[in-house]
Amino acid sequence: MFAAVGLLLPSVLHLAGATPLRALTVVAAAMLACGAGALPRLAGLLPAEAVHGFLYDGAVLLVVCLLLAFEGLLLLAARPIRGEAPPASESASAVGRMRAALFLFMLAEELSRSFLPLYTRDLYAPVPGLSETLMMGLPIGLFMFLVAVFTPFAGTWADRFGGRRTLLIGTLPAVAGFAGTAMAGSLVELLLWRSACALGYAVMFIGAQGFVARHTPADRRARGMAQFVAAVIVAGLCGAPLGGILADQFGYRATFAVSALLALAAVVAVTLLPAERVERVQGRPFRMGDAGALLANPRFLALLMFSSVPTKLMLTGYLFYLVPVSLHAAGETPAGIGRLMMTYGLIIVLLGPWVSRMADRTGRHALFAGLGGLVGGAGTLAILQEQGVAGILIGIAALGVAHAFNNATQLALVPEVCRADCARMGESSVFAVYRLLERGGSVIGPLLAAAVADRFGIQAALVALGVLGMLCGTAFCAVFLLIPSASPTAGEAAR
């Protein structure tokens, strides 16, 4: 039919391919039409359960393939634009290529998101004083702890040596880490190789974030950070369901081998980034004592404790640990868990760009971050009304809405509340300290969730994290929306 339309009405196909998004829509419609035509024949040949699984996996693969194709189109479009001022054109090109490298690396990490606690359980050997439930959360907690430890060093390296060189050196251990995880024969080996992955994750995260910040004008800060966030979120959107399908079909170890190949592709993509001219930041280099100076800023402390840390705690404790464990207990396979977790990323991809534009236009970054905290806490409490998979799915969706509101806006708030520190320490180092402290929530999240689940059950752990999110969101709104901020001059003079 499409071939006939192309021969008879070529202008229709030309119109359909005018933009990348429209072209992808046409391809998706064609694939859906072919699937609908094949469905009656499949229904006559396969059992109903097999047909349902085919439809679910086919829909997931369709979305994932379209997202991968769209990321590829963005990479092809990441080149200087004719007629545009050279600095602006080169800046957009550099950010686009960094997004591609970041996407590949984060996709490698996200492939195991739907089954990592289950893989840990397969390698678990009894340890006196530590239950299986607690040990299942240990790899996530250790990974996040080491990311927090490596984060300030990654920021300093990026300021001193430039983004491309730092990323090339830092991400190579992650390739070995993924390969080693695929061959791990015990929980100790798994923890060792996941530690190597943590080094690469910290370097890629901070290096890419600093790269985007250096190549984005101040008046497009939230939108520049939205590019960074979008690469991470789209990778999560593709990784969890795709990894679940691979794990169902080929096993956990083969999926980690695929992650190693993707991480290697990310290293190759980093080599395509432009070499940066390293500019020495005035003032002394970053030291651990700088964290104390930042914590002396009341509004930075409020941003950290009532928004950033709870966001990471909910992400790792609720989404990364409790969701796979509780859904597996409800009878879901890794592929099914990945499909449900995909809701989180899909909501952020749809809402994130709109939120960043509105936040930039209104200048109310704190308002959007506060609303995100309240929505996330309230939505995860839906498990009190809807038991089982339905309640967990509502919580996943609410968490997606919450993080669409506060991910990019939190990052945009950091330089707003730390202007003097950015001038003194350098933006990359300030972000490194921020990430170091923020990732305390990432470390605490799975361990806290595992401890509560081990003592009171998974249901109680889901409710406890929801209540904590509500309380922190309320406190953040009280500080940022009800208490006026001091003027920049007065604030800097006070310091």
Short mmCIF file of C-alpha atoms in Angstrom, two decimals:
data_model
loop_
_atom_site.label_atom_id
_atom_site.label_comp_id
_atom_site.label_asym_id
_atom_site.label_seq_id
_atom_site.Cartn_x
_atom_site.Cartn_y
_atom_site.Cartn_z
CA MET A 1 0.00 0.00 0.00
CA PHE A 2 2.79 2.41 0.88
CA ALA A 3 4.62 1.55 -2.33
CA ALA A 4 1.45 2.26 -4.31
CA VAL A 5 0.97 5.58 -2.53
CA GLY A 6 4.59 6.50 -3.24
CA LEU A 7 4.15 5.80 -6.96
CA LEU A 8 0.79 7.51 -7.35
CA LEU A 9 1.09 10.40 -4.90
CA PRO A 10 4.80 11.10 -4.24
CA SER A 11 3.92 14.49 -2.71
CA VAL A 12 2.20 12.67 0.19
CA LEU A 13 5.38 10.83 1.14
CA HIS A 14 7.41 14.02 0.74
CA LEU A 15 5.05 15.79 3.12
CA ALA A 16 5.17 12.90 5.59
CA GLY A 17 8.96 13.02 5.71
CA ALA A 18 9.26 16.80 6.08
CA THR A 19 10.42 16.51 9.71
CA PRO A 20 12.12 13.66 11.60
CA LEU A 21 9.27 13.33 14.07
CA ARG A 22 6.69 13.15 11.27
CA ALA A 23 8.74 10.55 9.43
CA LEU A 24 8.96 8.42 12.55
CA THR A 25 5.21 8.75 13.02
CA VAL A 26 4.59 7.46 9.50
CA VAL A 27 6.95 4.51 10.04
CA ALA A 28 5.23 3.71 13.35
CA ALA A 29 1.82 3.82 11.69
CA ALA A 30 3.01 1.44 8.96
CA MET A 31 4.41 -1.00 11.52
CA LEU A 32 1.20 -0.87 13.56
CA ALA A 33 -0.85 -1.48 10.42
CA CYS A 34 1.26 -4.52 9.53
CA GLY A 35 0.95 -5.81 13.10
CA ALA A 36 -2.81 -5.38 13.06
CA GLY A 37 -3.01 -7.28 9.79
CA ALA A 38 -0.93 -10.16 11.18
CA LEU A 39 -2.81 -10.34 14.49
CA PRO A 40 -5.81 -12.43 13.33
CA ARG A 41 -3.49 -15.04 11.78
CA LEU A 42 -1.37 -15.18 14.96
CA ALA A 43 -4.49 -15.52 17.09
CA GLY A 44 -5.41 -18.62 15.15
CA LEU A 45 -1.99 -20.22 15.50
CA LEU A 46 -0.88 -19.32 19.05
CA PRO A 47 -2.47 -19.52 22.50
CA ALA A 48 -4.06 -16.33 23.84
CA GLU A 49 -1.30 -15.84 26.43
CA ALA A 50 1.40 -16.07 23.77
CA VAL A 51 -0.45 -13.55 21.58
CA HIS A 52 -0.71 -11.11 24.48
CA GLY A 53 3.02 -11.46 25.19
CA PHE A 54 3.77 -10.94 21.51
CA LEU A 55 1.68 -7.76 21.45
CA TYR A 56 3.25 -6.36 24.61
CA ASP A 57 6.81 -7.07 23.52
CA GLY A 58 6.07 -5.84 19.99
CA ALA A 59 4.67 -2.54 21.28
CA VAL A 60 7.67 -2.06 23.57
CA LEU A 61 10.14 -2.83 20.79
CA LEU A 62 8.30 -0.43 18.50
CA VAL A 63 8.65 2.43 20.99
CA VAL A 64 12.27 1.55 21.74
CA CYS A 65 13.20 1.35 18.06
CA LEU A 66 11.56 4.69 17.35
CA LEU A 67 13.39 6.32 20.25
CA LEU A 68 16.69 4.83 19.11
CA ALA A 69 16.03 6.07 15.58
CA PHE A 70 15.19 9.53 16.90
CA GLU A 71 18.43 9.65 18.92
CA GLY A 72 20.27 8.68 15.75
CA LEU A 73 18.58 11.51 13.85
CA LEU A 74 19.57 13.94 16.59
CA LEU A 75 23.18 12.80 16.23
CA LEU A 76 23.06 13.31 12.47
CA ALA A 77 21.60 16.77 13.05
CA ALA A 78 24.39 17.67 15.52
CA ARG A 79 26.46 19.66 13.05
CA PRO A 80 27.00 23.37 12.49
CA ILE A 81 24.01 25.07 10.86
CA ARG A 82 24.59 27.26 7.82
CA GLY A 83 23.72 30.89 8.31
CA GLU A 84 23.95 30.67 12.10
CA ALA A 85 26.63 32.41 14.14
CA PRO A 86 29.64 30.07 14.47
CA PRO A 87 29.74 30.00 18.31
CA ALA A 88 26.03 29.18 18.63
CA SER A 89 26.17 26.59 15.85
CA GLU A 90 29.28 24.90 17.22
CA SER A 91 27.79 24.92 20.72
CA ALA A 92 24.61 23.16 19.58
CA SER A 93 26.68 20.64 17.61
CA ALA A 94 28.89 19.84 20.60
CA VAL A 95 25.93 19.40 22.93
CA GLY A 96 24.24 17.09 20.41
CA ARG A 97 27.30 14.86 20.13
CA MET A 98 27.68 14.73 23.90
CA ARG A 99 24.05 13.69 24.18
CA ALA A 100 24.75 10.74 21.86
CA ALA A 101 27.73 9.55 23.94
CA LEU A 102 25.84 9.98 27.19
CA PHE A 103 22.82 8.14 25.79
CA LEU A 104 24.89 5.10 24.78
CA PHE A 105 26.59 4.86 28.15
CA MET A 106 23.40 5.30 30.16
CA LEU A 107 21.63 2.76 27.96
CA ALA A 108 24.35 0.25 28.89
CA GLU A 109 23.69 0.90 32.58
CA GLU A 110 19.90 0.86 32.27
CA LEU A 111 19.68 -2.53 30.57
CA SER A 112 19.94 -4.26 33.97
CA ARG A 113 17.49 -1.96 35.75
CA SER A 114 14.55 -4.37 35.76
CA PHE A 115 16.44 -7.43 37.04
CA LEU A 116 19.58 -6.41 38.96
CA PRO A 117 18.10 -7.31 42.40
CA LEU A 118 16.96 -10.65 40.93
CA TYR A 119 20.43 -11.34 39.50
CA THR A 120 21.90 -10.51 42.91
CA ARG A 121 19.56 -13.01 44.53
CA ASP A 122 20.82 -15.74 42.20
CA LEU A 123 24.38 -15.09 43.39
CA TYR A 124 23.43 -14.73 47.07
CA ALA A 125 25.10 -16.99 49.62
CA PRO A 126 23.95 -16.86 53.27
CA VAL A 127 25.80 -14.24 55.34
CA PRO A 128 25.37 -14.19 59.13
CA GLY A 129 23.34 -11.17 60.21
CA LEU A 130 22.34 -10.14 56.68
CA SER A 131 19.11 -11.35 55.13
CA GLU A 132 18.56 -12.03 51.46
CA THR A 133 16.32 -8.94 51.22
CA LEU A 134 19.08 -6.66 52.48
CA MET A 135 21.73 -8.25 50.28
CA MET A 136 19.56 -7.73 47.20
CA GLY A 137 19.77 -3.98 47.81
CA LEU A 138 23.50 -3.94 48.53
CA PRO A 139 24.81 -3.73 44.91
CA ILE A 140 22.60 -0.71 44.22
CA GLY A 141 23.63 0.99 47.46
CA LEU A 142 27.34 0.29 46.94
CA PHE A 143 27.16 1.48 43.34
CA MET A 144 25.59 4.78 44.37
CA PHE A 145 28.01 5.20 47.27
CA LEU A 146 31.02 4.82 45.00
CA VAL A 147 29.48 7.16 42.44
CA ALA A 148 29.22 9.73 45.24
CA VAL A 149 32.86 9.13 46.23
CA PHE A 150 34.15 9.46 42.67
CA THR A 151 31.96 12.46 41.79
CA PRO A 152 34.13 15.31 43.21
CA PHE A 153 37.25 13.86 41.61
CA ALA A 154 35.44 13.66 38.27
CA GLY A 155 34.52 17.35 38.53
CA THR A 156 38.10 18.34 39.30
CA TRP A 157 39.46 16.23 36.43
CA ALA A 158 36.96 17.81 34.03
CA ASP A 159 38.03 21.32 35.07
CA ARG A 160 41.73 20.47 34.86
CA PHE A 161 42.01 18.22 31.81
CA GLY A 162 38.89 18.98 29.76
CA GLY A 163 35.80 16.90 29.19
CA ARG A 164 36.88 14.63 26.34
CA ARG A 165 40.15 13.46 27.91
CA THR A 166 38.50 12.85 31.27
CA LEU A 167 35.65 10.88 29.74
CA LEU A 168 37.98 8.72 27.67
CA ILE A 169 40.04 7.72 30.71
CA GLY A 170 37.13 7.36 33.11
CA THR A 171 34.67 5.31 31.08
CA LEU A 172 37.06 2.54 30.02
CA PRO A 173 36.84 0.79 33.45
CA ALA A 174 33.07 0.64 32.99
CA VAL A 175 33.51 -1.49 29.87
CA ALA A 176 35.51 -3.99 31.92
CA GLY A 177 32.96 -3.68 34.73
CA PHE A 178 30.04 -4.71 32.56
CA ALA A 179 32.00 -7.59 31.07
CA GLY A 180 33.09 -8.75 34.52
CA THR A 181 29.54 -8.53 35.87
CA ALA A 182 28.43 -10.85 33.09
CA MET A 183 30.98 -13.44 34.26
CA ALA A 184 30.62 -12.93 38.04
CA GLY A 185 30.47 -16.19 39.97
CA SER A 186 29.76 -14.80 43.43
CA LEU A 187 28.27 -11.77 45.13
CA VAL A 188 31.75 -10.49 46.00
CA GLU A 189 32.78 -10.54 42.35
CA LEU A 190 29.54 -8.81 41.41
CA LEU A 191 30.24 -6.01 43.90
CA LEU A 192 33.81 -5.63 42.61
CA TRP A 193 32.81 -5.29 38.97
CA ARG A 194 29.90 -3.00 39.79
CA SER A 195 32.44 -0.76 41.53
CA ALA A 196 34.29 -0.38 38.23
CA CYS A 197 30.99 0.55 36.57
CA ALA A 198 30.45 3.16 39.29
CA LEU A 199 33.71 4.90 38.37
CA GLY A 200 32.66 5.17 34.74
CA TYR A 201 29.17 6.34 35.69
CA ALA A 202 30.49 9.14 37.92
CA VAL A 203 32.96 10.36 35.30
CA MET A 204 30.41 10.26 32.49
CA PHE A 205 27.67 11.93 34.54
CA ILE A 206 29.73 14.84 35.87
CA GLY A 207 31.85 15.21 32.76
CA ALA A 208 28.82 15.36 30.47
CA GLN A 209 26.98 17.72 32.80
CA GLY A 210 29.92 20.11 32.95
CA PHE A 211 30.37 19.86 29.18
CA VAL A 212 26.74 20.86 28.60
CA ALA A 213 26.99 23.70 31.13
CA ARG A 214 30.11 25.11 29.43
CA HIS A 215 28.49 24.96 25.98
CA THR A 216 25.07 26.38 26.96
CA PRO A 217 24.31 30.13 27.31
CA ALA A 218 22.96 31.29 30.67
CA ASP A 219 19.54 32.24 29.27
CA ARG A 220 19.04 28.68 28.01
CA ARG A 221 20.28 26.96 31.17
CA ALA A 222 17.23 24.82 31.94
CA ARG A 223 16.83 23.85 28.29
CA GLY A 224 20.49 22.89 28.06
CA MET A 225 20.19 20.79 31.18
CA ALA A 226 16.97 19.32 29.76
CA GLN A 227 19.09 17.92 26.89
CA PHE A 228 21.31 16.28 29.49
CA VAL A 229 18.32 14.95 31.45
CA ALA A 230 16.58 13.80 28.26
CA ALA A 231 19.53 11.62 27.24
CA VAL A 232 19.51 9.93 30.65
CA ILE A 233 15.73 9.51 30.73
CA VAL A 234 15.41 8.23 27.15
CA ALA A 235 18.16 5.72 27.92
CA GLY A 236 16.16 4.58 30.94
CA LEU A 237 13.01 4.47 28.86
CA CYS A 238 14.68 2.17 26.33
CA GLY A 239 16.96 0.27 28.68
CA ALA A 240 14.57 -1.18 31.25
CA PRO A 241 12.13 -2.86 28.81
CA LEU A 242 14.81 -3.82 26.30
CA GLY A 243 16.97 -5.31 29.03
CA GLY A 244 13.99 -7.21 30.42
CA ILE A 245 13.25 -8.74 27.03
CA LEU A 246 16.91 -9.67 26.52
CA ALA A 247 17.04 -11.21 30.01
CA ASP A 248 13.91 -13.27 29.33
CA GLN A 249 15.21 -14.52 25.99
CA PHE A 250 18.97 -14.89 26.58
CA GLY A 251 19.58 -14.59 30.33
CA TYR A 252 21.04 -12.03 32.71
CA ARG A 253 24.67 -12.61 31.76
CA ALA A 254 24.13 -12.10 28.03
CA THR A 255 22.38 -8.82 28.77
CA PHE A 256 25.39 -7.55 30.71
CA ALA A 257 27.57 -8.52 27.74
CA VAL A 258 25.41 -6.29 25.56
CA SER A 259 25.93 -3.51 28.13
CA ALA A 260 29.69 -3.90 27.74
CA LEU A 261 29.39 -3.43 23.97
CA LEU A 262 27.22 -0.33 24.39
CA ALA A 263 29.70 1.18 26.87
CA LEU A 264 32.48 0.56 24.35
CA ALA A 265 30.40 2.35 21.69
CA ALA A 266 30.04 5.29 24.11
CA VAL A 267 33.83 5.48 24.43
CA VAL A 268 34.09 5.66 20.64
CA ALA A 269 31.43 8.41 20.58
CA VAL A 270 33.42 10.43 23.12
CA THR A 271 36.38 10.50 20.71
CA LEU A 272 34.16 12.46 18.28
CA LEU A 273 33.68 15.32 20.75
CA PRO A 274 35.60 18.55 20.07
CA ALA A 275 38.74 19.09 22.12
CA GLU A 276 38.11 21.72 24.77
CA ARG A 277 40.44 24.54 25.61
CA VAL A 278 41.12 24.07 29.30
CA GLU A 279 40.68 27.31 31.23
CA ARG A 280 42.12 27.48 34.68
CA VAL A 281 39.52 28.44 37.27
CA GLN A 282 40.65 31.36 39.38
CA GLY A 283 41.11 30.51 43.02
CA ARG A 284 42.27 27.36 44.76
CA PRO A 285 41.26 23.92 43.52
CA PHE A 286 38.33 22.00 44.92
CA ARG A 287 38.73 20.49 48.38
CA MET A 288 36.38 18.43 50.46
CA GLY A 289 36.04 21.40 52.82
CA ASP A 290 34.19 23.26 50.07
CA ALA A 291 31.16 21.12 50.88
CA GLY A 292 30.98 22.88 54.23
CA ALA A 293 30.97 26.28 52.55
CA LEU A 294 28.08 25.25 50.32
CA LEU A 295 26.14 23.78 53.24
CA ALA A 296 26.42 27.14 55.03
CA ASN A 297 24.08 28.50 52.35
CA PRO A 298 20.56 27.93 53.82
CA ARG A 299 18.80 27.80 50.48
CA PHE A 300 21.32 25.36 49.02
CA LEU A 301 20.85 23.19 52.10
CA ALA A 302 17.05 23.33 51.69
CA LEU A 303 17.34 22.45 47.99
CA LEU A 304 19.55 19.51 48.88
CA MET A 305 17.66 18.08 51.86
CA PHE A 306 14.05 18.67 50.80
CA SER A 307 14.21 18.15 47.03
CA SER A 308 17.41 16.68 45.60
CA VAL A 309 18.15 13.99 48.20
CA PRO A 310 14.48 12.83 48.41
CA THR A 311 14.34 12.67 44.60
CA LYS A 312 17.32 10.32 44.46
CA LEU A 313 16.05 8.34 47.45
CA MET A 314 12.71 7.72 45.72
CA LEU A 315 14.45 6.86 42.46
CA THR A 316 16.78 4.19 43.87
CA GLY A 317 14.70 3.01 46.80
CA TYR A 318 11.28 2.94 45.15
CA LEU A 319 11.86 2.53 41.42
CA PHE A 320 15.16 0.64 41.29
CA TYR A 321 14.64 -1.67 44.27
CA LEU A 322 11.04 -1.94 45.49
CA VAL A 323 9.39 -1.95 42.07
CA PRO A 324 11.35 -4.94 40.63
CA VAL A 325 11.13 -6.89 43.90
CA SER A 326 7.41 -6.26 44.47
CA LEU A 327 6.45 -6.89 40.82
CA HIS A 328 8.45 -10.11 40.75
CA ALA A 329 6.63 -11.20 43.92
CA ALA A 330 3.36 -10.43 42.08
CA GLY A 331 4.34 -12.85 39.28
CA GLU A 332 5.80 -10.47 36.68
CA THR A 333 8.74 -11.52 34.51
CA PRO A 334 11.74 -9.21 33.85
CA ALA A 335 10.17 -8.24 30.52
CA GLY A 336 6.90 -7.36 32.28
CA ILE A 337 8.76 -5.40 34.95
CA GLY A 338 10.62 -3.49 32.26
CA ARG A 339 7.39 -2.64 30.45
CA LEU A 340 5.88 -1.19 33.62
CA MET A 341 9.04 0.73 34.52
CA MET A 342 8.98 2.19 31.03
CA THR A 343 6.03 4.34 32.14
CA TYR A 344 8.37 6.41 34.30
CA GLY A 345 10.69 7.39 31.46
CA LEU A 346 7.88 7.88 28.95
CA ILE A 347 6.17 10.46 31.17
CA ILE A 348 9.42 12.36 31.71
CA VAL A 349 10.17 12.41 27.99
CA LEU A 350 6.71 13.82 27.24
CA LEU A 351 6.52 16.35 30.10
CA GLY A 352 10.20 17.26 30.62
CA PRO A 353 10.70 19.63 27.64
CA TRP A 354 7.44 21.48 28.38
CA VAL A 355 8.36 21.91 32.04
CA SER A 356 11.84 23.22 31.23
CA ARG A 357 10.42 25.75 28.76
CA MET A 358 7.81 26.95 31.22
CA ALA A 359 10.36 27.17 34.03
CA ASP A 360 12.72 29.24 31.87
CA ARG A 361 9.89 31.46 30.64
CA THR A 362 8.48 32.18 34.09
CA GLY A 363 11.70 31.96 36.09
CA ARG A 364 9.85 29.90 38.73
CA HIS A 365 12.20 26.94 38.95
CA ALA A 366 11.50 26.50 42.66
CA LEU A 367 7.74 26.29 42.06
CA PHE A 368 8.09 23.42 39.61
CA ALA A 369 10.57 21.59 41.85
CA GLY A 370 8.20 21.91 44.83
CA LEU A 371 5.20 20.66 42.87
CA GLY A 372 7.24 17.67 41.72
CA GLY A 373 8.01 16.65 45.28
CA LEU A 374 4.36 16.83 46.33
CA VAL A 375 3.10 14.90 43.30
CA GLY A 376 5.67 12.14 43.72
CA GLY A 377 4.94 11.63 47.42
CA ALA A 378 1.18 11.65 46.98
CA GLY A 379 1.18 9.36 43.94
CA THR A 380 3.28 6.64 45.52
CA LEU A 381 0.73 6.44 48.35
CA ALA A 382 -1.80 5.09 45.83
CA ILE A 383 -0.72 1.64 46.97
CA LEU A 384 -2.99 2.21 50.00
CA GLN A 385 -6.04 2.27 47.70
CA GLU A 386 -4.99 0.02 44.82
CA GLN A 387 -3.22 -3.16 45.84
CA GLY A 388 -0.80 -5.11 43.67
CA VAL A 389 0.37 -4.20 40.19
CA ALA A 390 -2.19 -1.41 39.67
CA GLY A 391 -1.08 0.55 42.73
CA ILE A 392 2.59 0.14 41.87
CA LEU A 393 1.95 1.32 38.31
CA ILE A 394 0.22 4.46 39.63
CA GLY A 395 3.22 5.11 41.85
CA ILE A 396 5.61 4.69 38.91
CA ALA A 397 3.57 7.15 36.84
CA ALA A 398 3.41 9.68 39.71
CA LEU A 399 7.16 9.43 40.16
CA GLY A 400 7.60 10.11 36.44
CA VAL A 401 5.46 13.26 36.68
CA ALA A 402 7.36 14.37 39.80
CA HIS A 403 10.78 13.96 38.25
CA ALA A 404 9.67 15.62 35.01
CA PHE A 405 8.91 18.66 37.18
CA ASN A 406 12.04 18.74 39.30
CA ASN A 407 14.95 17.09 37.45
CA ALA A 408 15.96 19.97 35.16
CA THR A 409 14.68 22.67 37.52
CA GLN A 410 16.83 21.39 40.41
CA LEU A 411 19.92 21.62 38.22
CA ALA A 412 18.96 25.14 37.14
CA LEU A 413 18.51 26.17 40.79
CA VAL A 414 22.07 25.22 41.77
CA PRO A 415 23.85 28.15 40.04
CA GLU A 416 21.02 30.47 41.12
CA VAL A 417 21.56 29.82 44.82
CA CYS A 418 25.37 29.41 44.58
CA ARG A 419 26.48 32.32 42.39
CA ALA A 420 29.47 33.31 44.54
CA ASP A 421 30.62 29.70 44.87
CA CYS A 422 30.43 29.15 41.11
CA ALA A 423 32.67 32.18 40.57
CA ARG A 424 35.13 31.01 43.23
CA MET A 425 35.27 27.25 42.65
CA GLY A 426 34.10 26.80 39.07
CA GLU A 427 30.75 25.49 37.95
CA SER A 428 31.90 21.91 37.45
CA SER A 429 33.26 21.70 40.99
CA VAL A 430 30.08 23.19 42.46
CA PHE A 431 28.03 20.64 40.56
CA ALA A 432 30.43 17.93 41.73
CA VAL A 433 29.86 18.85 45.39
CA TYR A 434 26.14 19.05 44.76
CA ARG A 435 26.12 15.61 43.17
CA LEU A 436 28.27 14.20 45.95
CA LEU A 437 25.83 15.37 48.62
CA GLU A 438 22.74 14.63 46.53
CA ARG A 439 23.79 11.05 45.97
CA GLY A 440 23.49 10.44 49.67
CA GLY A 441 19.84 9.84 48.84
CA SER A 442 20.83 7.34 46.14
CA VAL A 443 22.90 5.40 48.67
CA ILE A 444 20.30 5.51 51.45
CA GLY A 445 17.33 4.71 49.18
CA PRO A 446 17.80 0.98 48.45
CA LEU A 447 19.25 0.26 51.89
CA LEU A 448 16.40 2.03 53.68
CA ALA A 449 13.80 0.36 51.46
CA ALA A 450 15.40 -3.06 51.98
CA ALA A 451 15.58 -2.56 55.76
CA VAL A 452 11.92 -1.50 56.03
CA ALA A 453 10.81 -4.29 53.69
CA ASP A 454 12.80 -6.87 55.66
CA ARG A 455 11.28 -5.72 58.97
CA PHE A 456 7.70 -4.77 58.02
CA GLY A 457 7.15 -6.05 54.46
CA ILE A 458 7.25 -4.60 50.97
CA GLN A 459 3.85 -2.90 51.32
CA ALA A 460 5.03 -0.96 54.38
CA ALA A 461 8.21 0.08 52.58
CA LEU A 462 6.22 1.46 49.63
CA VAL A 463 4.03 3.49 52.00
CA ALA A 464 6.97 4.73 54.08
CA LEU A 465 8.77 6.17 51.06
CA GLY A 466 5.57 7.88 49.90
CA VAL A 467 5.07 9.57 53.27
CA LEU A 468 8.71 10.70 53.30
CA GLY A 469 8.33 12.21 49.83
CA MET A 470 5.21 14.15 50.89
CA LEU A 471 6.91 15.57 53.99
CA CYS A 472 10.01 16.67 52.09
CA GLY A 473 7.96 18.26 49.30
CA THR A 474 5.96 20.26 51.83
CA ALA A 475 9.12 21.47 53.59
CA PHE A 476 10.71 22.52 50.26
CA CYS A 477 7.64 24.56 49.30
CA ALA A 478 7.65 26.24 52.72
CA VAL A 479 11.28 27.34 52.36
CA PHE A 480 11.41 28.38 48.70
CA LEU A 481 7.86 29.61 48.11
CA LEU A 482 6.93 31.15 51.46
CA ILE A 483 10.27 32.56 52.67
CA PRO A 484 11.67 35.30 50.38
CA SER A 485 15.29 34.97 49.31
CA ALA A 486 17.90 37.53 50.23
CA SER A 487 19.21 39.80 47.48
CA PRO A 488 22.38 38.59 45.76
CA THR A 489 24.40 41.49 47.10
CA ALA A 490 23.27 40.97 50.65
CA GLY A 491 23.73 37.23 50.45
CA GLU A 492 27.26 37.50 49.14
CA ALA A 493 28.12 40.15 51.71
CA ALA A 494 26.86 37.90 54.49
CA ARG A 495 29.18 35.17 53.32
#
